[in-house]
mmCIF file of C-alpha atoms in Angstrom:
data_model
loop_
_atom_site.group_PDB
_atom_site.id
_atom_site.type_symbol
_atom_site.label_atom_id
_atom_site.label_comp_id
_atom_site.label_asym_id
_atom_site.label_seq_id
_atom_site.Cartn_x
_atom_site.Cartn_y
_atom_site.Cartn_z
ATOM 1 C CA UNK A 1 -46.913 22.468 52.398
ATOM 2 C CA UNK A 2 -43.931 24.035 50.640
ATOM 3 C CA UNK A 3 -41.377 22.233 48.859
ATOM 4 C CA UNK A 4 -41.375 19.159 50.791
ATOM 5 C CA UNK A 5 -44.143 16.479 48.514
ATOM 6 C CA UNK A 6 -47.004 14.639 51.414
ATOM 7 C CA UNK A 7 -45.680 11.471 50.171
ATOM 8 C CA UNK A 8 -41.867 11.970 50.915
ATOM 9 C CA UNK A 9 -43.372 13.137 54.225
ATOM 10 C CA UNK A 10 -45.471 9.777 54.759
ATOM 11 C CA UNK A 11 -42.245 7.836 53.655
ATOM 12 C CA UNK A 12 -40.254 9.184 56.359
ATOM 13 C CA UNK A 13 -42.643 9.067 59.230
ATOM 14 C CA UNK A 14 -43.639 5.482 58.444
ATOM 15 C CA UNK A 15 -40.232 4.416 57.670
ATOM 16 C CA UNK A 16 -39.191 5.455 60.978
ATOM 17 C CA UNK A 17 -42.073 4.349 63.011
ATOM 18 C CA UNK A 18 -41.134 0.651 61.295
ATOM 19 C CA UNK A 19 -38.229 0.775 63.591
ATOM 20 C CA UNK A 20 -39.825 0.816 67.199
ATOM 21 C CA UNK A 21 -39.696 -3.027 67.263
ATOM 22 C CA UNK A 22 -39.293 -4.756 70.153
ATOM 23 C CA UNK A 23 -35.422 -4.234 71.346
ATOM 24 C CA UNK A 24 -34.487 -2.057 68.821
ATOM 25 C CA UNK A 25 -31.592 0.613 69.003
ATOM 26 C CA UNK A 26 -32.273 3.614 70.196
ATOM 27 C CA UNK A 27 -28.956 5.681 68.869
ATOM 28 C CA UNK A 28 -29.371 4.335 65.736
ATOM 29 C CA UNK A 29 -32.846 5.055 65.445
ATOM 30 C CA UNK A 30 -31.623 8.795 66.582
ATOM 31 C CA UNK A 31 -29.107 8.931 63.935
ATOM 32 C CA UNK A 32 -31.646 7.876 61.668
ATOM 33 C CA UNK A 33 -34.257 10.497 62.691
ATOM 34 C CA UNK A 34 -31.696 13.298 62.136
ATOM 35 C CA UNK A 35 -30.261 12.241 58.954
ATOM 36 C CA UNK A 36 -34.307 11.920 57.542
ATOM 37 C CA UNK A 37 -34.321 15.905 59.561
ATOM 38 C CA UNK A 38 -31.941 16.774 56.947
ATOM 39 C CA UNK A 39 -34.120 16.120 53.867
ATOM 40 C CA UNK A 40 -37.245 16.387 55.209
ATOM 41 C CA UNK A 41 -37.050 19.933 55.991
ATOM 42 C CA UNK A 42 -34.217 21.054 53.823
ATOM 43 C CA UNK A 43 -31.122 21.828 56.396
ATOM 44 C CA UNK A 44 -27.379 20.957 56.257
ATOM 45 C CA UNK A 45 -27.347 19.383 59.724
ATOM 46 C CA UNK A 46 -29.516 17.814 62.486
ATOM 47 C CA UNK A 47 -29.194 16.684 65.851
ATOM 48 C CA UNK A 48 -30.609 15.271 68.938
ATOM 49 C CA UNK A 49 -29.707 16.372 73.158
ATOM 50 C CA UNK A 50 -30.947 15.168 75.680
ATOM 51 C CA UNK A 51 -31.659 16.584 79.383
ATOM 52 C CA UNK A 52 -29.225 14.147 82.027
ATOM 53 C CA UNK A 53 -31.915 14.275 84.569
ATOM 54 C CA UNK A 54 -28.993 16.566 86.561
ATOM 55 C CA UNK A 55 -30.123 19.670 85.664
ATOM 56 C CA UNK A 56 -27.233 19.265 82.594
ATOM 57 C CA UNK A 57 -28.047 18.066 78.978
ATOM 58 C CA UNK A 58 -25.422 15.866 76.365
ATOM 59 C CA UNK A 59 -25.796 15.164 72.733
ATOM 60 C CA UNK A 60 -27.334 12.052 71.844
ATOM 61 C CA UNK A 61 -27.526 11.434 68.219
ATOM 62 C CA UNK A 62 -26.199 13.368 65.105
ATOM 63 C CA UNK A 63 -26.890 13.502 61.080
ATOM 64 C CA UNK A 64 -23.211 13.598 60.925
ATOM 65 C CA UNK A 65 -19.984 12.397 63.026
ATOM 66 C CA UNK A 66 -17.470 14.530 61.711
ATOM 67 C CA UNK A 67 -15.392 15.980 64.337
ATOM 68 C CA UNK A 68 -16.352 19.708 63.662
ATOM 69 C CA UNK A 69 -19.738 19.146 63.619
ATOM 70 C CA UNK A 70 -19.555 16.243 66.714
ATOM 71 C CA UNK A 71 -17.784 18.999 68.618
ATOM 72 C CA UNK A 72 -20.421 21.778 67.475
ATOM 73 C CA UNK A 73 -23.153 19.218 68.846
ATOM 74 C CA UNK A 74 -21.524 19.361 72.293
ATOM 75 C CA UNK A 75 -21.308 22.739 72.377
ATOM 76 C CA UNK A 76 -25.139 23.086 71.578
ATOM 77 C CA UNK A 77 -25.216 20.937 74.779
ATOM 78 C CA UNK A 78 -24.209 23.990 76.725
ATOM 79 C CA UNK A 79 -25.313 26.915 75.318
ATOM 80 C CA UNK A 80 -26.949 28.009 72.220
ATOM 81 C CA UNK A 81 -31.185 27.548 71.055
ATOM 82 C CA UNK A 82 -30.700 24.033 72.509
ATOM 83 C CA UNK A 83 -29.766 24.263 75.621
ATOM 84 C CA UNK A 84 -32.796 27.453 75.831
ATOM 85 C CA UNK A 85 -35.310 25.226 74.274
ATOM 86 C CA UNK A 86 -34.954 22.269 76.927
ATOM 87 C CA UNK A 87 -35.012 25.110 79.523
ATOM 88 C CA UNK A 88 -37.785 26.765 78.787
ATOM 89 C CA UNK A 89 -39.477 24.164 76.701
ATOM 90 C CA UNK A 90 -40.311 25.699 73.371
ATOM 91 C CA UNK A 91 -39.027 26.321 70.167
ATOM 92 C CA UNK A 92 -36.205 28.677 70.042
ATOM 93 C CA UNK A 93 -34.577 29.758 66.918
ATOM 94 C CA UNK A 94 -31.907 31.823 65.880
ATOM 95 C CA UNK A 95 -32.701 33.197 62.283
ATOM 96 C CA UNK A 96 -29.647 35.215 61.804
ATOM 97 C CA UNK A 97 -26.402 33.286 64.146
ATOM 98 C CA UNK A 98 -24.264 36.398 63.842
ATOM 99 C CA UNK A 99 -26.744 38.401 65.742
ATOM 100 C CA UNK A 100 -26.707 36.408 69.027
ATOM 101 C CA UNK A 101 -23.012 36.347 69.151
ATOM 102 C CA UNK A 102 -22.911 38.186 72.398
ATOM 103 C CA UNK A 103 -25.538 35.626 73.698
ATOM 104 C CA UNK A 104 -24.081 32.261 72.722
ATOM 105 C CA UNK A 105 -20.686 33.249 71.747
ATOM 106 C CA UNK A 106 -19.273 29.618 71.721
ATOM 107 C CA UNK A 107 -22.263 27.982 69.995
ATOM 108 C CA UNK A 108 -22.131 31.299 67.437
ATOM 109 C CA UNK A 109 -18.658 30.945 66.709
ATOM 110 C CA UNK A 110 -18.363 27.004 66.096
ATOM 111 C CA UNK A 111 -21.437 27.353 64.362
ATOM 112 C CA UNK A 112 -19.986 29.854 62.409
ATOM 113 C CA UNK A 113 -16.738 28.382 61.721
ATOM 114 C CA UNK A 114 -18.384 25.113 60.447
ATOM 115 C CA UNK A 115 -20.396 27.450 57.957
ATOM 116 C CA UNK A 116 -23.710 27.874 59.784
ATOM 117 C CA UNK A 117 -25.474 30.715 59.606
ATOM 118 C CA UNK A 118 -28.901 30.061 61.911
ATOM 119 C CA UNK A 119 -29.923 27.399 64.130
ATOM 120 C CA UNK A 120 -33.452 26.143 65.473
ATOM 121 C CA UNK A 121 -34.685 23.847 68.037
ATOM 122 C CA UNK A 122 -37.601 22.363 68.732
ATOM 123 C CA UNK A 123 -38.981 20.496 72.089
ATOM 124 C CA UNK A 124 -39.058 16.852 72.853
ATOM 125 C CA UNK A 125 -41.814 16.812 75.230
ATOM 126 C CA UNK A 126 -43.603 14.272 77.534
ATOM 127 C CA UNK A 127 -46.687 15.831 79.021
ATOM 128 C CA UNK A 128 -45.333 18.465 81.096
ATOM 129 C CA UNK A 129 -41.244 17.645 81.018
ATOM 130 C CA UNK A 130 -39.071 18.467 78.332
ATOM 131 C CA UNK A 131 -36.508 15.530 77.854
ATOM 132 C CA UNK A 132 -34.505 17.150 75.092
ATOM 133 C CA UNK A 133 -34.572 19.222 71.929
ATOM 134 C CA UNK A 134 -34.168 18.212 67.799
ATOM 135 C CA UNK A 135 -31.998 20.847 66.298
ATOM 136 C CA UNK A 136 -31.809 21.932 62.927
ATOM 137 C CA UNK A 137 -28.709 23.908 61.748
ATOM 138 C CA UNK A 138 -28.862 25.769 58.259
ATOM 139 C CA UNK A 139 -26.022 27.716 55.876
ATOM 140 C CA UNK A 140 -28.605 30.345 55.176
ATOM 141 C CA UNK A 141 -30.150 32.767 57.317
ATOM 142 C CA UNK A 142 -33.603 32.813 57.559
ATOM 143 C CA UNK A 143 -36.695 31.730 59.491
ATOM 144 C CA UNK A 144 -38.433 28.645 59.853
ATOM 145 C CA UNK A 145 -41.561 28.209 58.175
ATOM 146 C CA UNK A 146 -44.717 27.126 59.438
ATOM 147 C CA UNK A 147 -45.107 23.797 58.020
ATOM 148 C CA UNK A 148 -41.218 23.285 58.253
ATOM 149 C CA UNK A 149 -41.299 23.926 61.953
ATOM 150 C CA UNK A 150 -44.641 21.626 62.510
ATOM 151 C CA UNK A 151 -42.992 18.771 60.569
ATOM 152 C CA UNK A 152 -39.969 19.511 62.792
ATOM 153 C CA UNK A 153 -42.410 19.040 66.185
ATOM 154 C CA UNK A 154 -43.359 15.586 64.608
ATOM 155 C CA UNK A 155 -39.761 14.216 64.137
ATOM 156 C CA UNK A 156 -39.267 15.954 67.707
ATOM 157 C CA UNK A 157 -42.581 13.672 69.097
ATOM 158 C CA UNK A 158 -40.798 10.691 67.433
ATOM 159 C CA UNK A 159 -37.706 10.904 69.011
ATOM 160 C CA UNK A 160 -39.786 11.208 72.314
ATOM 161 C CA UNK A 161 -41.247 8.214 71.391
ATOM 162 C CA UNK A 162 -38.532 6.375 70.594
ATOM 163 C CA UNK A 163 -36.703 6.598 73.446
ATOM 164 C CA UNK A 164 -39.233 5.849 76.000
ATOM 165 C CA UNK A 165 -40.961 3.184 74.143
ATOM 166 C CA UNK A 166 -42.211 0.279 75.889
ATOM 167 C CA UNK A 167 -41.713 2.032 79.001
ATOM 168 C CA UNK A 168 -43.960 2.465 81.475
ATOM 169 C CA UNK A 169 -43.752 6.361 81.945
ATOM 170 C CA UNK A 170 -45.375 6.983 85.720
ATOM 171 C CA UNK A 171 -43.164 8.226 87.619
ATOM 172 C CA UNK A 172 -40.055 10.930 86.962
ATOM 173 C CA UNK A 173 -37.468 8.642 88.341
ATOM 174 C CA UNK A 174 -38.245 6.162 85.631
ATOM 175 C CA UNK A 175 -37.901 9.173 82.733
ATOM 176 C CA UNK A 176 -34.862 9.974 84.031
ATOM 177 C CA UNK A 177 -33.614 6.230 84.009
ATOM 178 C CA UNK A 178 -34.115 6.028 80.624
ATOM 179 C CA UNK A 179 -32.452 8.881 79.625
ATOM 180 C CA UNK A 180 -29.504 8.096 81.404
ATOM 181 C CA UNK A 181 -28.906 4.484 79.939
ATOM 182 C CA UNK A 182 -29.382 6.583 76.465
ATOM 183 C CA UNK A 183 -26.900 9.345 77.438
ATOM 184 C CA UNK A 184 -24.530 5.919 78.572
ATOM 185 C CA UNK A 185 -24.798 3.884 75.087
ATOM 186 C CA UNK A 186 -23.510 7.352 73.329
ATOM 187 C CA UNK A 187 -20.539 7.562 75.639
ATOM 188 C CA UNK A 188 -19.569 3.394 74.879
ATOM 189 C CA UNK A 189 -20.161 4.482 71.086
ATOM 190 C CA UNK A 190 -17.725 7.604 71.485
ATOM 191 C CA UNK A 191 -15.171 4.726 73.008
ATOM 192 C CA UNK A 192 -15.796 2.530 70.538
ATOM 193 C CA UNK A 193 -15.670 4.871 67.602
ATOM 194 C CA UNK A 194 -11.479 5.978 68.888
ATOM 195 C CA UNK A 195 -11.153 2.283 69.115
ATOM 196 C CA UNK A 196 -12.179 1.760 65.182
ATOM 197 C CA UNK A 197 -10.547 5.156 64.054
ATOM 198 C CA UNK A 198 -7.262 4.084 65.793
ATOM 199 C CA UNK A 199 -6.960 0.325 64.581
ATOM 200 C CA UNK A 200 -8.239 1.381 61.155
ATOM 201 C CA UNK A 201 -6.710 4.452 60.927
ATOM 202 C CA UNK A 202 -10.319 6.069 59.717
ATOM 203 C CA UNK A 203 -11.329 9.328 60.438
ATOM 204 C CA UNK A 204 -13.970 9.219 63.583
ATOM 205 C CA UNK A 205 -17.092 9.489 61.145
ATOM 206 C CA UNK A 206 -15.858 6.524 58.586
ATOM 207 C CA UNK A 207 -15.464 4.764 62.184
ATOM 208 C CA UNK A 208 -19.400 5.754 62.828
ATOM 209 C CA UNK A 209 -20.120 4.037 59.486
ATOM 210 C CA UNK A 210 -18.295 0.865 60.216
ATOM 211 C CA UNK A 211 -19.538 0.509 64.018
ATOM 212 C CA UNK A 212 -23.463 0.880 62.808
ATOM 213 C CA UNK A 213 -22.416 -1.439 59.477
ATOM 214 C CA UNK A 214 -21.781 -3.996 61.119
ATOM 215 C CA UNK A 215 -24.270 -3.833 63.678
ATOM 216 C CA UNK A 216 -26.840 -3.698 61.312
ATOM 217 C CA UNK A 217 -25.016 -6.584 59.025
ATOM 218 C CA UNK A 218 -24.887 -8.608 62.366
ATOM 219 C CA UNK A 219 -28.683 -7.759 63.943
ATOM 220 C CA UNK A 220 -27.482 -6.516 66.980
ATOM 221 C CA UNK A 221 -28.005 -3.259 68.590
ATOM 222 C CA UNK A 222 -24.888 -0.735 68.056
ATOM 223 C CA UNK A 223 -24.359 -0.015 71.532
ATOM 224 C CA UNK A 224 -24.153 -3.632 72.285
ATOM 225 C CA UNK A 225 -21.514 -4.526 69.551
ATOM 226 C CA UNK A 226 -19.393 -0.573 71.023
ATOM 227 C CA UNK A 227 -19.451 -2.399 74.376
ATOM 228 C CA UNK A 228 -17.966 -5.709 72.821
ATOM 229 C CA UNK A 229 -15.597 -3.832 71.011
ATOM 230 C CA UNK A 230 -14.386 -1.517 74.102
ATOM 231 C CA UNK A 231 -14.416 -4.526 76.751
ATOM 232 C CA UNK A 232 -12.258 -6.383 73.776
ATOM 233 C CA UNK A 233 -14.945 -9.539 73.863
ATOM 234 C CA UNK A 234 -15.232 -8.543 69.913
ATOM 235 C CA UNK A 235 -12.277 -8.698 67.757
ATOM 236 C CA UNK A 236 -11.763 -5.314 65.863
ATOM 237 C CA UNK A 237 -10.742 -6.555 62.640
ATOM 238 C CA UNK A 238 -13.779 -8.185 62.733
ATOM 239 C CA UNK A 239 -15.357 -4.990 62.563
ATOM 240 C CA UNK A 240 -12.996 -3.293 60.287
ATOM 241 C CA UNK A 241 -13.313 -6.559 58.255
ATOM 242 C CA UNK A 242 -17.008 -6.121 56.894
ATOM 243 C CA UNK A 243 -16.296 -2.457 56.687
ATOM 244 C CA UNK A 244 -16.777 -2.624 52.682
ATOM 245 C CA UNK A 245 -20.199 -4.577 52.894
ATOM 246 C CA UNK A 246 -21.510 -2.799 55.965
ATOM 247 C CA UNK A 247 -20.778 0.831 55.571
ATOM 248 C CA UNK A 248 -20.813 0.778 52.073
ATOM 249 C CA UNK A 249 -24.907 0.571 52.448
ATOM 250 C CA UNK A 250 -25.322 3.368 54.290
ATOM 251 C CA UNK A 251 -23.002 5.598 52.537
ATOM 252 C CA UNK A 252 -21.435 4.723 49.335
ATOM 253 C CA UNK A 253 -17.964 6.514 49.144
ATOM 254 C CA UNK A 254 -17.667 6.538 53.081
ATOM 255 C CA UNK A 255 -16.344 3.621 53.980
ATOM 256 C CA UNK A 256 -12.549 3.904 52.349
ATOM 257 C CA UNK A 257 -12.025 7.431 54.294
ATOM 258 C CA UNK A 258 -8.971 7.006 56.273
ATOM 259 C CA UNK A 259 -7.040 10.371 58.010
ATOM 260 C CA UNK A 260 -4.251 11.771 56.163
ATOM 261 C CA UNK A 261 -0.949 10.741 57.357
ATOM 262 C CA UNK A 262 1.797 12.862 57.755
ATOM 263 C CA UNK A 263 3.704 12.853 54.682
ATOM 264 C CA UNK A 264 1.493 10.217 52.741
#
């Protein structure tokens, strides 16, 4: 193993198998698998897409929601070692971004602009389908290691897990089910996210923080409190209320970021 210590590794895995209760939340649990992706194997970013059962794939979880990298994470969607590896269903790296410019020029140049330099991905697979693809984006160029990129396939067989636990998997229509009502709850938490940056005037990934702070603070799953907050059955200064408790747990510093205003 290289710099990454067996017990950090044991932490993480059984941390985050701890969290396939019974009705737990699957985005979060996402969120959480690509923010551990970070440390575990020593990247700047993470994230997790997911194929739409159309023949089209959308981002489902990230180790960040700032808008740069949110809008990076979409773009992955479309083309880049992402989009490859849930077509062809390996791992697909990019060691060197700048070099596969004239292959993924949009991926390349987001990617680049948000200081990237090379990009993996790595399969989600269930028996013979792959339902999506962990990605790990780096500032340095390089390769991924051996170990790094077999630790990678077990966070990728995790988030595989997680989303179609409890689920009788038989039959492709049910697969496909599933990954739609995951590829749904994102979309309400986009919603509910403008809904929290706009009352509170916070910048979208302070809103993240909030929205999954309270959710947490509250037990309840965090698409279920983004569809309260969108269908206005929860107040959202309720939210923005427990925002110092709630998001300060997660990520100390975060939870006072508010946008700049125009001559503020």
């Amino acid at each position: 193993m290289t710099d990454t210590q067996p017990q950090q590794v044991a932490t993480t895995f059984v941390s985050l198998a701890d969290a396939l209760v019974a009705d737990f939340d699957v985005l979060d649990f996402l969120a959480q698998l690509t923010e551990r992706a970070v440390d575990l194997l020593a990247v700047d970013a993470a994230s997790v897409i997911l194929a739409d059962g159309r023949g089209g794939r959308r981002p489902a979880a990230g180790s960040s929601e700032r808008p740069e990298l949110v809008e990076l994470f979409a773009a992955q969607a479309r083309q880049g070692p992402s989009a490859a590896c849930v077509r062809v269903g390996t791992v697909v790296t990019s060691p060197e971004l700048a070099a596969d410019a004239d292959r993924w020029p949009e991926f390349t140049d987001l990617a680049g602009r948000a200081g990237f330099r090379a990009a993996y991905a790595i399969p989600m697979r269930l028996r013979d389908d792959t339902i999506g693809a962990l990605t790990l984006l780096s500032s340095t160029n390089g390769e991924l290691t051996g170990d790094r990129q077999a630790l990678g396939q077990g966070l990728a067989d995790l988030a595989t897990i997680g989303i179609l636990q409890q689920r009788a998997i038989s039959r492709e229509e049910i697969i496909y089910e599933q990954l739609q009502a995951t590829l749904h709850r994102r979309t309400v938490i986009e919603q509910a996210k403008g809904v929290l940056a706009e009352s509170g005037d916070l910048e979208m990934h302070a809103a993240y923080l909030v929205l999954r702070g309270y959710a947490r603070a509250s037990g309840r799953r965090m698409s279920d409190v983004a569809r309260d907050l969108t269908t206005r059955t929860l107040n959202v200064d309720e939210v923005l209320g427990g925002r110092p408790h709630a998001a300060g747990a997660d990520e100390p510093g975060q939870e006072g970021v508010r946008r700049d205003r125009p001559g503020s």
